[in-house]
C-alpha positions as a LaTeX table, in Angstrom:
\begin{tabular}{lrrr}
\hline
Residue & $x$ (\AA) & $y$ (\AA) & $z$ (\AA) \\
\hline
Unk1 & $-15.93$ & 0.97 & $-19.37$ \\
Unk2 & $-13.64$ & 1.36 & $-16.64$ \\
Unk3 & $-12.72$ & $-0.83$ & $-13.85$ \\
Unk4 & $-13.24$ & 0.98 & $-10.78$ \\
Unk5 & $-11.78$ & $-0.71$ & $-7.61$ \\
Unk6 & $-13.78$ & 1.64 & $-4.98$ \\
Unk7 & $-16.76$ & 0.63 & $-6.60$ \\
Unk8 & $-15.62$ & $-3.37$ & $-7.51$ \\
Unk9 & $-13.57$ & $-4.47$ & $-4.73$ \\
Unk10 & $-15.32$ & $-3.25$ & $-1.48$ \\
Unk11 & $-14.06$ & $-5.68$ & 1.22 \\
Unk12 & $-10.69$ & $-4.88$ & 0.59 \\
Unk13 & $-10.65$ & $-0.96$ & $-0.43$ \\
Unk14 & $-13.91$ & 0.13 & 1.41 \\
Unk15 & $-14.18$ & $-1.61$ & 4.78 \\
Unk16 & $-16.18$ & $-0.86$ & 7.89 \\
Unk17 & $-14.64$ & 1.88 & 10.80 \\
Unk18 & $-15.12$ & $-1.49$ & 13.15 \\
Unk19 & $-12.67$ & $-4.49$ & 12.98 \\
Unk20 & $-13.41$ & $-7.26$ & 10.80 \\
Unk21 & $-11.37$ & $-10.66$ & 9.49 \\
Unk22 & $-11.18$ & $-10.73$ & 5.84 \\
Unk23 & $-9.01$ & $-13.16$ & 3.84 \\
Unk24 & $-6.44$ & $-11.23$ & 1.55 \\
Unk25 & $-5.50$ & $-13.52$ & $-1.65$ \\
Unk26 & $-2.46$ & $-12.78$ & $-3.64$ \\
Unk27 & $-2.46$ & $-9.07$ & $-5.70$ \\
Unk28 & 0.86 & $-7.74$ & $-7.48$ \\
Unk29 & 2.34 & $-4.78$ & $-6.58$ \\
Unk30 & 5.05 & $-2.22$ & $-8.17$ \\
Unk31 & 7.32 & $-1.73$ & $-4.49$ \\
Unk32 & 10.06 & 0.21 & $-3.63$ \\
Unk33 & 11.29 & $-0.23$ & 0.05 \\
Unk34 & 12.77 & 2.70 & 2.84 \\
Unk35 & 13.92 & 3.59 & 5.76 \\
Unk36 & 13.05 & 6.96 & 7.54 \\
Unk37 & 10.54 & 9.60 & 8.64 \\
Unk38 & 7.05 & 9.89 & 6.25 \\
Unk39 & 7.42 & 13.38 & 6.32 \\
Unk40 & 11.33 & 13.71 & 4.64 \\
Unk41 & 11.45 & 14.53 & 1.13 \\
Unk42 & 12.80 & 11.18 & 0.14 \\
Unk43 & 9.71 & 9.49 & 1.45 \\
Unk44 & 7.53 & 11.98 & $-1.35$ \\
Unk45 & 10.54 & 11.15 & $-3.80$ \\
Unk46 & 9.77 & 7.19 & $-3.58$ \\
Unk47 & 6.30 & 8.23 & $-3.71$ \\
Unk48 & 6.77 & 10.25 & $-7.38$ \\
Unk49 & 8.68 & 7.42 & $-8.61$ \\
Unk50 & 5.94 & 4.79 & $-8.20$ \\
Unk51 & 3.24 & 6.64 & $-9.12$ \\
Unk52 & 5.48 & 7.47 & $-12.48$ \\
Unk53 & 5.74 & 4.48 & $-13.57$ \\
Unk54 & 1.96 & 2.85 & $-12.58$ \\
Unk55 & 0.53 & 6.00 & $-14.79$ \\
Unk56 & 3.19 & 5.08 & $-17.58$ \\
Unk57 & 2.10 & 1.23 & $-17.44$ \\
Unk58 & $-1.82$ & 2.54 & $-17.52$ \\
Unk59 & $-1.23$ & 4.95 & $-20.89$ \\
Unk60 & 0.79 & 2.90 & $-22.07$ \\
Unk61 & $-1.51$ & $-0.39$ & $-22.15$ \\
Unk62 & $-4.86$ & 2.11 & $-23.32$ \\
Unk63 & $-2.92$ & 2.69 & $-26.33$ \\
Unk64 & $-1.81$ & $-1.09$ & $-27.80$ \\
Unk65 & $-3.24$ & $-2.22$ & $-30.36$ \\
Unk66 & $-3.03$ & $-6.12$ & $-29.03$ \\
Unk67 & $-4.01$ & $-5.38$ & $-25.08$ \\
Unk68 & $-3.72$ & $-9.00$ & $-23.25$ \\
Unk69 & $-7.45$ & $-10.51$ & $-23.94$ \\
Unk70 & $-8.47$ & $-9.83$ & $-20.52$ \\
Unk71 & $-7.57$ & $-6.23$ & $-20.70$ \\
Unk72 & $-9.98$ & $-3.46$ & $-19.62$ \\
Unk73 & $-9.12$ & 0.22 & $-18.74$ \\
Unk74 & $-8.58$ & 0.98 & $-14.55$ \\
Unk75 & $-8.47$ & 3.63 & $-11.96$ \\
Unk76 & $-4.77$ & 3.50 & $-10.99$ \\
Unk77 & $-4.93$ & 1.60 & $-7.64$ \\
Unk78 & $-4.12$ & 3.67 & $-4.33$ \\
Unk79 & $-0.51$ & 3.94 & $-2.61$ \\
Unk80 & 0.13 & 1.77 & 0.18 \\
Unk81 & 2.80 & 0.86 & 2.67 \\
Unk82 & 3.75 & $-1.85$ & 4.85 \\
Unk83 & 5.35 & $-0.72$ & 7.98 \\
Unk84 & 7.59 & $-1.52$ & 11.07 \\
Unk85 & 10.77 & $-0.28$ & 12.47 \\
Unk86 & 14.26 & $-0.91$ & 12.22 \\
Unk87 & 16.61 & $-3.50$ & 14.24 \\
Unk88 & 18.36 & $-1.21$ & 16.22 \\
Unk89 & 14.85 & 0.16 & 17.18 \\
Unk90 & 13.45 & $-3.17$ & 18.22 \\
Unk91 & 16.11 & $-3.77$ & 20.52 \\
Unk92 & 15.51 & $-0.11$ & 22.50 \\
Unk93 & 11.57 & 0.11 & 22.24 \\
Unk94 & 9.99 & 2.25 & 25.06 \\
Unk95 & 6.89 & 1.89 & 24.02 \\
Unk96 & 7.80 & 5.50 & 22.11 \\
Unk97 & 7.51 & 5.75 & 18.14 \\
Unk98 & 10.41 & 7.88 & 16.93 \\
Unk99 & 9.51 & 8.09 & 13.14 \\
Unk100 & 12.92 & 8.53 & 11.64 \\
Unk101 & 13.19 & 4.38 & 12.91 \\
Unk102 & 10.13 & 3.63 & 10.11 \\
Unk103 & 11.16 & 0.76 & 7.59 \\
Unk104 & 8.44 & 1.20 & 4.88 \\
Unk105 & 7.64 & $-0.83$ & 1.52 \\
Unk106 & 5.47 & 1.55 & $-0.25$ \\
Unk107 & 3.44 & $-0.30$ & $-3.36$ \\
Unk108 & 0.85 & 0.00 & $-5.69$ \\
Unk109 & $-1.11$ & $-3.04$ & $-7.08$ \\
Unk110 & $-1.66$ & $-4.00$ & $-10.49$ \\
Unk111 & $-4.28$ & $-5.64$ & $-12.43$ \\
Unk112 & $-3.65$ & $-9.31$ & $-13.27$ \\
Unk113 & $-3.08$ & $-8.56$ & $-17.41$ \\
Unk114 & 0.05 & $-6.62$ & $-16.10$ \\
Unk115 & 3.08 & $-9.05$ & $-16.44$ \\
Unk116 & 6.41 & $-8.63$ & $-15.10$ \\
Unk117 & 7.97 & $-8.20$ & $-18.50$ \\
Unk118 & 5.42 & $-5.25$ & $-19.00$ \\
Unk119 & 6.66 & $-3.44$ & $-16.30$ \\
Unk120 & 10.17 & $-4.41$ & $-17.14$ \\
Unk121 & 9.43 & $-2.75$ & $-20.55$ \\
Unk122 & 8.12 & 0.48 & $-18.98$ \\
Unk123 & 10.54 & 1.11 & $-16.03$ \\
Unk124 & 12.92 & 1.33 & $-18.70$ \\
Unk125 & 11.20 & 3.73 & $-20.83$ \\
Unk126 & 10.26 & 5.55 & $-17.90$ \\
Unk127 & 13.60 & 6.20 & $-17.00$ \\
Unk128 & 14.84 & 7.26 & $-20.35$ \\
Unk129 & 11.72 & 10.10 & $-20.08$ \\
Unk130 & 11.78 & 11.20 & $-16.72$ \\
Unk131 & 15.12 & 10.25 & $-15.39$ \\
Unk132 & 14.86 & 9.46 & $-11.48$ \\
Unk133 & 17.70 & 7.51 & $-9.54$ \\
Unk134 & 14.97 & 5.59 & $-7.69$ \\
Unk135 & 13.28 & 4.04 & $-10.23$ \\
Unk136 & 16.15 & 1.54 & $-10.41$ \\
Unk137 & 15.15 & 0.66 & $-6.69$ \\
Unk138 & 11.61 & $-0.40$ & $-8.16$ \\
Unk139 & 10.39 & $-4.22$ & $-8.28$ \\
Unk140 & 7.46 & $-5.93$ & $-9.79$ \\
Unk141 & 6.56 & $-8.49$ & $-6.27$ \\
Unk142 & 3.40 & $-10.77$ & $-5.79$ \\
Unk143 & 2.19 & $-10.30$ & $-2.06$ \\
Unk144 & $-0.22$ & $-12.62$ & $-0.18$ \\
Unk145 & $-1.81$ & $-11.45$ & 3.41 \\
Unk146 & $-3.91$ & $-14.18$ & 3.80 \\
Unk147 & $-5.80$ & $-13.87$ & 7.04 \\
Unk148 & $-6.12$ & $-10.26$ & 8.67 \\
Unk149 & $-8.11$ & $-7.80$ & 10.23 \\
Unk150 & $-8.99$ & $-4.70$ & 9.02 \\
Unk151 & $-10.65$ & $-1.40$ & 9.73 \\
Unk152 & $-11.41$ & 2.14 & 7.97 \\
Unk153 & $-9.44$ & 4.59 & 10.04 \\
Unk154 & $-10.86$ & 8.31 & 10.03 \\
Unk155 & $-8.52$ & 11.16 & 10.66 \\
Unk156 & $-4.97$ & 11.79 & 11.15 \\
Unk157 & $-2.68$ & 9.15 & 11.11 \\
Unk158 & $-1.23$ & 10.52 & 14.68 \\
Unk159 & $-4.42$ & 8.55 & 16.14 \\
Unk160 & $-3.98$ & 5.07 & 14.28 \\
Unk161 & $-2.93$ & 3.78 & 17.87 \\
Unk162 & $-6.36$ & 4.05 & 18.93 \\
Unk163 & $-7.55$ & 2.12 & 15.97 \\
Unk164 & $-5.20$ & $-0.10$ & 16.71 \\
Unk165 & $-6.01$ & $-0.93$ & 20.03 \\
Unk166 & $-9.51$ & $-1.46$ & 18.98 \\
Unk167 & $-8.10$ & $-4.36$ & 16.08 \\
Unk168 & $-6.36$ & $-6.07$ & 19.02 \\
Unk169 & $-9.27$ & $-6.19$ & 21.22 \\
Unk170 & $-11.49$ & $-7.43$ & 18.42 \\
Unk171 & $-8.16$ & $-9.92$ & 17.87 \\
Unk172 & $-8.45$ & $-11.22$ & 21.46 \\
Unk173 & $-12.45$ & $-11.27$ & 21.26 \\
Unk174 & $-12.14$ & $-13.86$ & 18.33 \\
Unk175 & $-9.52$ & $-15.58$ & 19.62 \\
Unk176 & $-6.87$ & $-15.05$ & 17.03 \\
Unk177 & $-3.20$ & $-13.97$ & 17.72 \\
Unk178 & $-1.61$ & $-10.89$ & 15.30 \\
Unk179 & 1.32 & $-12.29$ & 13.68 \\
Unk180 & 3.42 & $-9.57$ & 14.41 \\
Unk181 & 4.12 & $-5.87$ & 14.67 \\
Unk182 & 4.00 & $-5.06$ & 10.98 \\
Unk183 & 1.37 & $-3.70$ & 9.49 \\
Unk184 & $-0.30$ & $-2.27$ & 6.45 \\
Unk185 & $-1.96$ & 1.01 & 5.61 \\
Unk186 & $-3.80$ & 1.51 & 2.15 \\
Unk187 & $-4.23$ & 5.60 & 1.51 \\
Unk188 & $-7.73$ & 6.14 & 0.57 \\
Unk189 & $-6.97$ & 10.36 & 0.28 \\
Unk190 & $-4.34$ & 12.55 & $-0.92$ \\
Unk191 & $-3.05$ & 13.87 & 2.68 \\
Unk192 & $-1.76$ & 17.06 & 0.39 \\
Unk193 & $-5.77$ & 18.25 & $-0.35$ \\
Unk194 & $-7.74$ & 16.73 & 2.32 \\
Unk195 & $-8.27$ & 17.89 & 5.34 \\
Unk196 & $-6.64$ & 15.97 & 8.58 \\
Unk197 & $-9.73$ & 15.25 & 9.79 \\
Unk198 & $-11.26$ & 13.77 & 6.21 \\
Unk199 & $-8.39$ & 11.62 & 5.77 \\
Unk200 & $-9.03$ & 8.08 & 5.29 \\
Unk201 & $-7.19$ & 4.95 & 5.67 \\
Unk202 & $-7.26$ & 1.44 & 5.49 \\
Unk203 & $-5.14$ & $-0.06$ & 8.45 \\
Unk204 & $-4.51$ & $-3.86$ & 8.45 \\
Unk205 & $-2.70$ & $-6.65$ & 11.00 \\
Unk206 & $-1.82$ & $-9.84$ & 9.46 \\
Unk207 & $-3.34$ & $-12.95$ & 11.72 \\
Unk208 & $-1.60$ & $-16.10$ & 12.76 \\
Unk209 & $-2.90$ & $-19.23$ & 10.78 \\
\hline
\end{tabular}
């Protein structure tokens, strides 16, 4: 038996394409944080080094003979990244996105079995096998968004302002106040085999308490 989020963990993975307030509680994450345009190579390159070591962590874990007692076998968890822009960008916004001013964390969560010394343990064997400067950049973090809205954004990520816009009106029709500019997206396809239009994408503001 497998644990399959898509299927277990609906409100958070498999929301609605309208806004909606969920309550996030605290997950743990594998994160390594950036600065630049999503289409550069080092943005893939942070990419490849995450998704090294969460497939390492998932192998090895199948194959010990003592798994933690509350172990059970998982779909590796989706890539996602919390975004906003630099300093320097802040201070000249237009009202213009230039995406070479992105500041990204990109993550993927873990399952609650995985401790910190675990993935200790594994970034270093990781980097013994497939040697990768960036994997020393990698941290094990606990992350808590608490009270957001959400929605299921369909197409390419060049029309998230739209969604957007629709999350702040359904913000000021509830009478809550976004906490601020940052925001997270949760990467529900592969952008390198589905097509623009198929792509799907969890977008999510964090709320003021």
């Amino acid at each position: 038996m497998k644990f399959e989020w898509r299927k277990k963990e609906k409100t958070i993975y498999q929301p609605k394409t309208k806004p909606e307030i969920i309550d996030v509680p605290e997950y743990q994450f594998i994160v390594i944080s950036g600065e630049g345009n999503p289409n550069s190579d080092f943005f893939q390159e942070c990419i490849g080094a995450l998704y090294s070591v969460a497939y390492a962590i998932k192998m090895t874990m199948k194959k010990l003979d003592n798994p933690p007692s509350d172990y059970i076998d998982w779909t590796v968890y989706p890539l996602e990244g919390v975004w906003d822009i630099n300093d320097e960008a802040k201070k000249n916004f237009n009202g213009q996105l230039n995406k070479d001013d992105l500041v990204f964390d990109l993550m993927i969560r873990q399952p609650d079995f995985i401790s910190k010394e675990f993935f200790d343990e594994i970034l270093e064997l990781t980097k013994k096998k497939k040697p990768n400067p960036l994997l020393e950049q990698l941290r094990f973090e606990k992350i808590t968004d608490g009270k957001c809205i959400q929605l299921l954004h369909m197409g390419s990520y060049d029309d998230e302002p739209a969604s957007f816009e629709l999350m702040e009106q359904y913000a000021g029709e509830m009478k809550v106040k976004r906490k601020s500019k940052i925001h997270r997206e949760i990467y529900l396809s592969d952008f390198r085999k589905v097509p623009t239009e198929k792509l799907k994408t969890v977008l999510r503001f964090q709320l003021e308490e």
